[in-house]
CSV table of C-alpha atoms in Angstrom, one decimal:
chain,number,residue,atom,x,y,z
A,1,MET,CA,0.0,0.0,0.0
A,2,THR,CA,1.3,3.5,-0.9
A,3,THR,CA,1.7,6.3,1.7
A,4,ALA,CA,-1.3,8.5,2.1
A,5,PRO,CA,-1.0,11.7,0.1
A,6,ASP,CA,-0.1,15.0,1.9
A,7,ILE,CA,-2.8,17.4,0.9
A,8,LEU,CA,-0.6,20.4,1.9
A,9,SER,CA,2.4,19.3,-0.3
A,10,PRO,CA,3.4,20.9,-3.6
A,11,GLU,CA,2.9,17.6,-5.4
A,12,PHE,CA,-0.8,17.5,-4.2
A,13,ALA,CA,-1.3,21.1,-5.3
A,14,ALA,CA,0.1,20.4,-8.7
A,15,ASP,CA,-2.1,17.4,-9.3
A,16,PRO,CA,-4.7,16.6,-6.7
A,17,TYR,CA,-6.6,14.2,-9.0
A,18,SER,CA,-3.9,11.5,-9.0
A,19,ALA,CA,-3.8,11.8,-5.2
A,20,TYR,CA,-7.6,11.5,-5.1
A,21,ARG,CA,-7.4,8.2,-6.9
A,22,THR,CA,-4.9,6.9,-4.3
A,23,MET,CA,-7.0,8.1,-1.4
A,24,ARG,CA,-10.3,6.6,-2.8
A,25,ASP,CA,-8.6,3.2,-3.5
A,26,GLU,CA,-6.2,2.8,-0.6
A,27,HIS,CA,-6.8,5.6,2.0
A,28,PRO,CA,-10.5,6.4,2.1
A,29,LEU,CA,-10.2,7.7,5.7
A,30,ILE,CA,-7.0,9.6,6.7
A,31,TRP,CA,-6.2,11.4,9.9
A,32,PHE,CA,-4.3,14.5,8.7
A,33,GLU,CA,-2.4,15.9,11.7
A,34,PRO,CA,-1.4,19.3,10.3
A,35,MET,CA,-5.1,20.2,9.8
A,36,GLN,CA,-6.3,18.2,12.8
A,37,SER,CA,-8.9,16.7,10.6
A,38,TYR,CA,-10.0,13.4,9.1
A,39,VAL,CA,-10.1,13.4,5.3
A,40,ILE,CA,-12.7,11.4,3.3
A,41,SER,CA,-12.7,11.0,-0.5
A,42,ARG,CA,-15.3,8.4,-1.6
A,43,TYR,CA,-18.6,9.7,-3.0
A,44,ALA,CA,-20.7,7.6,-0.7
A,45,ASP,CA,-18.9,8.9,2.4
A,46,VAL,CA,-19.0,12.6,1.3
A,47,GLU,CA,-22.6,12.3,0.4
A,48,ARG,CA,-23.4,10.9,3.8
A,49,ALA,CA,-21.4,13.7,5.5
A,50,PHE,CA,-23.6,16.2,3.7
A,51,LYS,CA,-26.9,14.5,4.2
A,52,ASP,CA,-26.8,12.6,7.5
A,53,PRO,CA,-28.0,14.8,10.4
A,54,VAL,CA,-25.3,13.3,12.7
A,55,PHE,CA,-22.8,15.5,10.7
A,56,THR,CA,-23.1,19.1,12.0
A,57,SER,CA,-21.6,22.3,10.7
A,58,ARG,CA,-20.1,23.2,14.1
A,59,ASN,CA,-16.7,23.5,12.4
A,60,TYR,CA,-17.9,26.8,10.9
A,61,ASP,CA,-17.7,28.3,14.4
A,62,TRP,CA,-13.9,28.5,14.1
A,63,GLN,CA,-13.7,28.3,10.3
A,64,LEU,CA,-16.1,31.1,9.2
A,65,GLU,CA,-17.2,33.1,12.2
A,66,PRO,CA,-14.0,35.0,12.7
A,67,VAL,CA,-14.4,36.7,9.3
A,68,HIS,CA,-18.1,36.5,8.6
A,69,GLY,CA,-19.8,36.5,12.0
A,70,ARG,CA,-22.4,33.9,12.7
A,71,THR,CA,-24.0,32.8,9.5
A,72,ILE,CA,-26.9,30.5,8.3
A,73,LEU,CA,-24.3,27.8,7.8
A,74,GLN,CA,-23.8,27.5,11.6
A,75,MET,CA,-27.5,27.1,12.3
A,76,ASP,CA,-29.5,23.9,12.7
A,77,GLY,CA,-33.1,22.8,13.2
A,78,ARG,CA,-35.8,25.4,13.4
A,79,GLU,CA,-33.4,28.3,13.5
A,80,HIS,CA,-31.8,27.2,10.3
A,81,SER,CA,-35.0,26.5,8.4
A,82,THR,CA,-36.4,29.9,9.5
A,83,HIS,CA,-33.4,31.9,8.4
A,84,ARG,CA,-33.1,29.9,5.2
A,85,ASN,CA,-36.7,30.7,4.4
A,86,LEU,CA,-36.0,34.4,5.1
A,87,VAL,CA,-33.3,34.6,2.4
A,88,ALA,CA,-34.2,31.9,-0.1
A,89,PRO,CA,-37.0,33.6,-2.0
A,90,ALA,CA,-34.7,36.3,-3.4
A,91,PHE,CA,-32.5,33.6,-5.0
A,92,ARG,CA,-35.1,31.5,-6.9
A,93,GLY,CA,-38.0,31.8,-9.2
A,94,ARG,CA,-39.7,35.0,-10.1
A,95,ASP,CA,-37.7,37.3,-7.8
A,96,LEU,CA,-34.4,36.2,-9.4
A,97,MET,CA,-35.7,36.3,-13.0
A,98,THR,CA,-37.5,39.6,-12.8
A,99,ARG,CA,-35.4,41.7,-10.4
A,100,PHE,CA,-31.9,40.5,-10.9
A,101,VAL,CA,-31.5,39.0,-14.4
A,102,PRO,CA,-31.2,42.5,-15.9
A,103,VAL,CA,-28.5,43.3,-13.4
A,104,ILE,CA,-26.6,40.1,-14.4
A,105,GLU,CA,-27.0,40.8,-18.1
A,106,GLN,CA,-25.8,44.4,-17.8
A,107,ASN,CA,-22.7,43.6,-15.7
A,108,SER,CA,-21.7,40.8,-18.0
A,109,ARG,CA,-22.1,42.9,-21.1
A,110,GLU,CA,-20.2,45.9,-19.7
A,111,LEU,CA,-17.2,43.6,-19.0
A,112,ILE,CA,-17.3,41.9,-22.3
A,113,ASP,CA,-17.6,45.2,-24.2
A,114,ALA,CA,-14.3,46.3,-22.7
A,115,PHE,CA,-12.3,43.6,-24.5
A,116,ALA,CA,-14.6,42.2,-27.2
A,117,ALA,CA,-12.8,44.1,-30.0
A,118,ASP,CA,-9.3,43.2,-28.9
A,119,GLY,CA,-9.1,39.6,-30.1
A,120,HIS,CA,-7.5,38.5,-26.9
A,121,VAL,CA,-8.3,38.4,-23.2
A,122,ASP,CA,-7.2,37.1,-19.8
A,123,LEU,CA,-10.7,35.9,-19.0
A,124,VAL,CA,-9.9,35.5,-15.3
A,125,ARG,CA,-8.6,39.0,-14.7
A,126,GLN,CA,-10.8,40.9,-17.1
A,127,TYR,CA,-14.1,39.0,-16.6
A,128,ALA,CA,-14.4,36.1,-14.2
A,129,THR,CA,-13.1,37.7,-11.0
A,130,ARG,CA,-15.1,40.9,-11.7
A,131,PHE,CA,-18.5,39.6,-12.9
A,132,PRO,CA,-20.0,37.9,-9.8
A,133,ILE,CA,-18.8,40.4,-7.3
A,134,ASN,CA,-20.1,43.3,-9.4
A,135,VAL,CA,-23.4,41.5,-9.7
A,136,ILE,CA,-23.7,41.0,-5.9
A,137,VAL,CA,-22.8,44.6,-5.1
A,138,ASP,CA,-25.5,45.8,-7.6
A,139,MET,CA,-28.1,43.3,-6.3
A,140,LEU,CA,-27.5,44.7,-2.8
A,141,GLY,CA,-28.1,48.2,-4.1
A,142,LEU,CA,-24.6,49.5,-3.1
A,143,PRO,CA,-22.7,52.2,-5.0
A,144,LYS,CA,-20.7,51.1,-8.1
A,145,ALA,CA,-17.9,53.3,-6.8
A,146,ASP,CA,-17.5,50.7,-4.0
A,147,HIS,CA,-16.8,47.8,-6.3
A,148,GLU,CA,-13.1,48.0,-5.7
A,149,HIS,CA,-13.6,47.9,-1.9
A,150,PHE,CA,-15.6,44.7,-2.3
A,151,HIS,CA,-13.0,43.1,-4.6
A,152,ARG,CA,-10.3,43.8,-1.9
A,153,TRP,CA,-12.5,42.4,0.9
A,154,TYR,CA,-13.4,39.4,-1.1
A,155,THR,CA,-9.8,38.6,-1.8
A,156,ALA,CA,-8.8,38.9,1.8
A,157,ILE,CA,-11.6,36.8,3.1
A,158,MET,CA,-11.0,34.0,0.6
A,159,ALA,CA,-7.3,34.0,1.6
A,160,PHE,CA,-8.3,33.6,5.2
A,161,LEU,CA,-10.7,30.7,4.4
A,162,SER,CA,-8.2,28.9,2.2
A,163,ASN,CA,-5.4,29.4,4.6
A,164,LEU,CA,-4.8,25.7,5.4
A,165,SER,CA,-1.2,26.2,6.4
A,166,GLY,CA,-1.9,28.8,9.0
A,167,ASP,CA,-0.2,31.9,7.4
A,168,GLU,CA,-0.3,34.6,10.0
A,169,GLN,CA,-0.6,37.5,7.5
A,170,ALA,CA,-3.6,35.9,5.8
A,171,THR,CA,-5.2,35.5,9.2
A,172,ALA,CA,-4.6,39.1,10.2
A,173,ASP,CA,-5.8,40.5,6.8
A,174,GLY,CA,-9.0,38.5,7.1
A,175,LEU,CA,-9.7,39.7,10.7
A,176,ARG,CA,-9.1,43.3,9.6
A,177,THR,CA,-11.4,42.9,6.6
A,178,LYS,CA,-14.2,41.7,8.9
A,179,ALA,CA,-13.9,44.9,10.9
A,180,GLU,CA,-13.8,47.1,7.8
A,181,PHE,CA,-16.8,45.4,6.3
A,182,GLU,CA,-18.8,45.8,9.5
A,183,GLU,CA,-17.9,49.5,9.7
A,184,TYR,CA,-19.0,49.9,6.1
A,185,LEU,CA,-22.2,47.9,6.0
A,186,LEU,CA,-23.9,48.1,9.4
A,187,PRO,CA,-24.8,51.9,9.0
A,188,ILE,CA,-26.2,51.1,5.5
A,189,ILE,CA,-28.3,48.3,6.9
A,190,ARG,CA,-29.8,50.6,9.5
A,191,ARG,CA,-30.7,53.1,6.8
A,192,ARG,CA,-32.3,50.5,4.6
A,193,ARG,CA,-34.5,49.4,7.6
A,194,ASP,CA,-35.8,53.0,7.8
A,195,ASP,CA,-36.0,53.7,4.1
A,196,PRO,CA,-36.1,50.4,2.1
A,197,GLY,CA,-35.7,50.2,-1.6
A,198,ASP,CA,-36.1,47.6,-4.3
A,199,ASP,CA,-32.8,45.9,-3.7
A,200,LEU,CA,-31.6,42.7,-2.1
A,201,LEU,CA,-30.3,44.4,1.0
A,202,SER,CA,-33.7,46.0,1.7
A,203,THR,CA,-35.4,42.6,1.1
A,204,LEU,CA,-33.1,40.9,3.7
A,205,CYS,CA,-33.7,43.7,6.2
A,206,SER,CA,-37.5,43.5,5.8
A,207,ALA,CA,-38.0,39.8,5.4
A,208,GLU,CA,-40.1,38.3,8.3
A,209,ILE,CA,-41.5,34.8,9.1
A,210,ASP,CA,-43.7,34.3,12.2
A,211,GLY,CA,-42.5,37.5,13.7
A,212,VAL,CA,-38.8,36.6,13.2
A,213,ARG,CA,-36.5,39.0,11.3
A,214,MET,CA,-32.7,38.9,10.9
A,215,THR,CA,-30.8,41.2,13.2
A,216,ASP,CA,-28.4,43.8,11.7
A,217,GLU,CA,-25.5,41.5,12.5
A,218,GLU,CA,-27.2,38.5,10.8
A,219,VAL,CA,-27.9,40.6,7.6
A,220,LYS,CA,-24.3,41.7,7.6
A,221,ALA,CA,-23.0,38.2,8.1
A,222,PHE,CA,-25.2,36.9,5.3
A,223,CYS,CA,-23.9,39.6,2.9
A,224,SER,CA,-20.3,38.7,3.8
A,225,LEU,CA,-21.0,35.1,3.1
A,226,LEU,CA,-22.7,35.9,-0.1
A,227,LEU,CA,-19.8,38.0,-1.2
A,228,THR,CA,-17.3,35.1,-0.8
A,229,ALA,CA,-19.4,32.0,-1.5
A,230,GLY,CA,-21.2,33.6,-4.4
A,231,GLY,CA,-18.1,35.3,-5.8
A,232,GLU,CA,-15.7,32.4,-5.4
A,233,THR,CA,-17.9,29.7,-6.9
A,234,THR,CA,-19.0,31.7,-9.9
A,235,ASP,CA,-15.6,33.2,-10.5
A,236,LYS,CA,-13.8,29.9,-10.7
A,237,ALA,CA,-16.7,28.1,-12.4
A,238,ILE,CA,-16.6,30.6,-15.3
A,239,ALA,CA,-12.9,30.1,-15.8
A,240,SER,CA,-13.2,26.3,-15.6
A,241,VAL,CA,-16.2,26.1,-17.9
A,242,MET,CA,-14.5,28.1,-20.6
A,243,SER,CA,-11.2,26.2,-20.2
A,244,ASN,CA,-13.0,22.9,-20.4
A,245,LEU,CA,-15.0,23.9,-23.5
A,246,VAL,CA,-11.9,25.3,-25.3
A,247,GLN,CA,-10.1,22.0,-24.6
A,248,HIS,CA,-13.1,20.1,-26.2
A,249,PRO,CA,-13.9,22.0,-29.5
A,250,GLU,CA,-16.7,19.8,-30.5
A,251,GLN,CA,-18.5,20.4,-27.1
A,252,LEU,CA,-17.7,24.2,-27.4
A,253,GLU,CA,-19.4,24.3,-30.8
A,254,ALA,CA,-22.4,22.4,-29.5
A,255,VAL,CA,-22.8,24.9,-26.7
A,256,ARG,CA,-22.3,27.8,-29.1
A,257,ASN,CA,-25.0,26.5,-31.4
A,258,ASP,CA,-27.4,25.7,-28.5
A,259,HIS,CA,-27.1,28.0,-25.5
A,260,SER,CA,-29.5,25.7,-23.5
A,261,LEU,CA,-26.4,23.4,-23.2
A,262,VAL,CA,-24.6,26.0,-21.0
A,263,SER,CA,-26.5,24.5,-18.0
A,264,ALA,CA,-25.1,21.0,-18.9
A,265,ALA,CA,-21.5,22.5,-19.3
A,266,PHE,CA,-21.8,24.1,-15.9
A,267,ALA,CA,-23.1,21.0,-14.2
A,268,GLU,CA,-20.4,18.8,-15.8
A,269,THR,CA,-17.7,21.3,-14.7
A,270,LEU,CA,-19.1,21.3,-11.2
A,271,ARG,CA,-18.6,17.5,-11.2
A,272,HIS,CA,-15.3,17.3,-13.2
A,273,SER,CA,-13.4,20.4,-11.9
A,274,PRO,CA,-15.4,22.0,-9.1
A,275,PRO,CA,-14.6,25.5,-7.9
A,276,VAL,CA,-14.6,24.3,-4.2
A,277,HIS,CA,-12.6,21.1,-3.5
A,278,MET,CA,-13.1,20.8,0.3
A,279,ILE,CA,-15.9,21.4,2.7
A,280,MET,CA,-15.7,20.4,6.4
A,281,ARG,CA,-18.2,18.8,8.8
A,282,GLN,CA,-18.2,17.7,12.4
A,283,PRO,CA,-20.1,14.6,13.6
A,284,ALA,CA,-22.1,14.9,16.9
A,285,GLU,CA,-21.4,11.2,17.7
A,286,ASP,CA,-19.0,8.5,16.5
A,287,VAL,CA,-19.6,7.5,12.9
A,288,GLU,CA,-18.3,4.6,10.9
A,289,LEU,CA,-17.2,5.4,7.3
A,290,SER,CA,-15.1,3.6,4.7
A,291,GLY,CA,-11.8,2.8,6.4
A,292,GLY,CA,-12.8,3.3,10.1
A,293,VAL,CA,-14.5,5.4,12.7
A,294,VAL,CA,-14.6,9.1,13.0
A,295,GLU,CA,-15.0,10.2,16.7
A,296,ALA,CA,-17.6,12.7,17.8
A,297,GLY,CA,-16.5,16.3,17.6
A,298,LYS,CA,-13.6,15.7,15.2
A,299,THR,CA,-13.4,17.7,12.0
A,300,VAL,CA,-14.0,15.8,8.7
A,301,THR,CA,-12.7,17.3,5.5
A,302,CYS,CA,-14.9,16.2,2.6
A,303,LEU,CA,-13.0,16.1,-0.7
A,304,ILE,CA,-15.6,17.2,-3.2
A,305,GLY,CA,-13.0,17.0,-6.0
A,306,ALA,CA,-12.4,13.4,-5.2
A,307,ALA,CA,-16.0,12.3,-4.6
A,308,ASN,CA,-17.0,13.8,-8.0
A,309,ARG,CA,-14.6,11.6,-9.9
A,310,ASP,CA,-15.4,8.4,-8.0
A,311,PRO,CA,-15.6,5.6,-10.6
A,312,GLU,CA,-18.1,3.8,-8.3
A,313,LYS,CA,-20.4,6.8,-9.2
A,314,TYR,CA,-19.5,7.8,-12.7
A,315,ALA,CA,-18.4,6.1,-15.9
A,316,ASP,CA,-15.0,7.4,-17.2
A,317,PRO,CA,-15.0,10.0,-14.4
A,318,ASP,CA,-11.8,11.9,-15.4
A,319,ALA,CA,-13.4,12.7,-18.8
A,320,PHE,CA,-15.2,16.0,-19.4
A,321,ASP,CA,-18.4,15.2,-21.2
A,322,ILE,CA,-21.4,17.5,-21.2
A,323,PHE,CA,-23.5,14.7,-22.7
A,324,ARG,CA,-22.7,12.1,-20.1
A,325,THR,CA,-25.8,10.2,-19.0
A,326,ASP,CA,-24.9,9.5,-15.4
A,327,LEU,CA,-25.1,13.2,-14.3
A,328,ASP,CA,-28.7,14.1,-13.5
A,329,LEU,CA,-29.2,17.5,-15.1
A,330,GLY,CA,-32.7,17.8,-13.9
A,331,ARG,CA,-31.5,17.9,-10.3
A,332,ALA,CA,-28.0,19.3,-10.8
A,333,TYR,CA,-28.9,22.6,-9.1
A,334,THR,CA,-31.0,21.2,-6.3
A,335,ALA,CA,-30.5,19.6,-2.9
A,336,GLY,CA,-31.0,16.2,-4.5
A,337,ALA,CA,-28.2,16.6,-7.0
A,338,ASN,CA,-26.0,13.6,-7.8
A,339,HIS,CA,-22.8,15.6,-7.6
A,340,THR,CA,-21.4,17.2,-4.4
A,341,ALA,CA,-20.2,20.6,-5.6
A,342,PHE,CA,-23.1,22.6,-3.9
A,343,CYS,CA,-23.3,20.3,-0.9
A,344,LEU,CA,-26.4,18.2,-0.5
A,345,GLY,CA,-29.4,18.1,1.9
A,346,ARG,CA,-30.3,20.8,4.4
A,347,HIS,CA,-27.2,22.9,3.8
A,348,PHE,CA,-27.4,22.9,0.0
A,349,CYS,CA,-26.1,26.1,-1.4
A,350,VAL,CA,-28.9,28.7,-1.3
A,351,GLY,CA,-27.3,30.6,-4.2
A,352,ALA,CA,-27.1,27.7,-6.6
A,353,MET,CA,-29.8,29.2,-8.9
A,354,LEU,CA,-28.1,32.6,-8.9
A,355,ALA,CA,-24.8,30.9,-9.9
A,356,LYS,CA,-26.6,29.0,-12.6
A,357,THR,CA,-28.3,32.1,-13.9
A,358,GLU,CA,-25.0,34.0,-13.9
A,359,LEU,CA,-23.2,31.2,-15.8
A,360,GLU,CA,-26.0,30.8,-18.4
A,361,THR,CA,-25.9,34.5,-19.0
A,362,GLY,CA,-22.2,35.0,-19.0
A,363,ILE,CA,-21.1,32.0,-21.1
A,364,ALA,CA,-23.8,32.7,-23.7
A,365,GLN,CA,-22.7,36.3,-24.0
A,366,LEU,CA,-19.0,35.4,-24.2
A,367,LEU,CA,-19.7,32.8,-27.0
A,368,ASP,CA,-21.8,35.4,-28.9
A,369,ALA,CA,-18.9,37.9,-28.7
A,370,MET,CA,-16.0,35.5,-29.4
A,371,GLN,CA,-15.5,33.2,-32.4
A,372,ASP,CA,-12.7,30.8,-33.1
A,373,ILE,CA,-11.6,30.7,-29.4
A,374,ARG,CA,-8.2,29.1,-28.7
A,375,PHE,CA,-5.6,29.2,-25.9
A,376,THR,CA,-3.2,32.0,-26.6
A,377,ASP,CA,-0.2,29.8,-25.5
A,378,GLY,CA,-1.5,26.8,-27.4
A,379,ALA,CA,-2.3,24.7,-24.3
A,380,PRO,CA,-4.8,24.9,-21.5
A,381,PRO,CA,-3.5,26.7,-18.3
A,382,PRO,CA,-2.9,24.7,-15.2
A,383,GLU,CA,-5.4,24.8,-12.3
A,384,HIS,CA,-4.3,26.4,-9.1
A,385,GLY,CA,-5.4,26.0,-5.5
A,386,VAL,CA,-6.2,23.3,-3.0
A,387,PHE,CA,-9.2,24.5,-1.0
A,388,THR,CA,-10.7,26.2,-4.1
A,389,ARG,CA,-9.3,25.4,-7.6
A,390,ALA,CA,-9.4,26.8,-11.1
A,391,PRO,CA,-7.0,28.4,-13.7
A,392,ALA,CA,-5.3,31.5,-12.2
A,393,SER,CA,-5.3,33.0,-15.6
A,394,LEU,CA,-7.0,32.1,-18.9
A,395,HIS,CA,-5.4,33.8,-21.9
A,396,LEU,CA,-7.6,33.3,-24.9
A,397,THR,CA,-7.3,34.5,-28.5
A,398,PHE,CA,-10.4,34.9,-30.6
A,399,THR,CA,-12.0,36.5,-33.6
A,400,PRO,CA,-14.4,39.3,-32.5
A,401,THR,CA,-17.9,38.8,-33.7
A,402,ALA,CA,-18.8,41.4,-36.3
């Protein structure tokens, strides 16, 4: 038997997928001392960690609260269901389509117009890292002049959350960002309560169920969570979807000719090369998983990137194929999905439909503006990251659409 991979090693960062195969086959349950966490990699185990109520999200008390405050992810039972019902309507159905799709379309178009005539672009720097954050700021009804503040805060918070090695500077920057974000947003929240508008922040401030409203601090924490969770997932997904499609020209042309296939390309990217590779849970009692027992109260790191390429779940799992038949597209953006990229069960990502709408809009507009897309350097860029993962840059050359 081989030695268990070190998930903080340069070798793992360069190619986690080879390590994932070794973990699934030989080390499905690892105690990883540097992170004080068990690590699980098989689909069945990760699915259980997301769905079984014995697995709590108490790990977020130390993982998220220092930079976000107490969020919906740390709630269980009635408190969780009430707060989820307070925020969920703004991210699905009629509200999303009528109020926010024009915001999404406009932000995407403005970014594309800035490079569409050039014939070349770094899609990460010039589009992907900007688009979702700009959308969130506009949805919240905050000034466009503050976009740069949000990009800086987003970067610092993500560095804190992905700081698996305990870098002190990243920790300090994240804590300082929390204080700056509170100083900025709490006065605005108080003003929106007194004088609400037709924006998401006003909706969050006024939402009420059975006499329960979110406090100012809870609204602020949700906005902070939305900034990072919504930004990071969509940012990296856009880069990975486009990189995957350019690597597979026949699939790219299929999506170009039928924009309804963008949803399939996004779903397959979530399975094949998900934006988030790790999510943690904490069992309330001893639990037996593949390879042994996890003790109550111990942190469990669920490897989404490994689970989503488990050959016990998918045929030819390392292949990118938007036409695969073992990925349920009808449920790909629901709590009953058969991939793990948005979690599953009660803590399924509340912003999944927002991300889907952004991807469908953005990829369609990009393909309409860019013909004959190819990698500028002739080869796909490498992915970067361990906690979250995607190309750090995506230099594309194209023919502008006349």
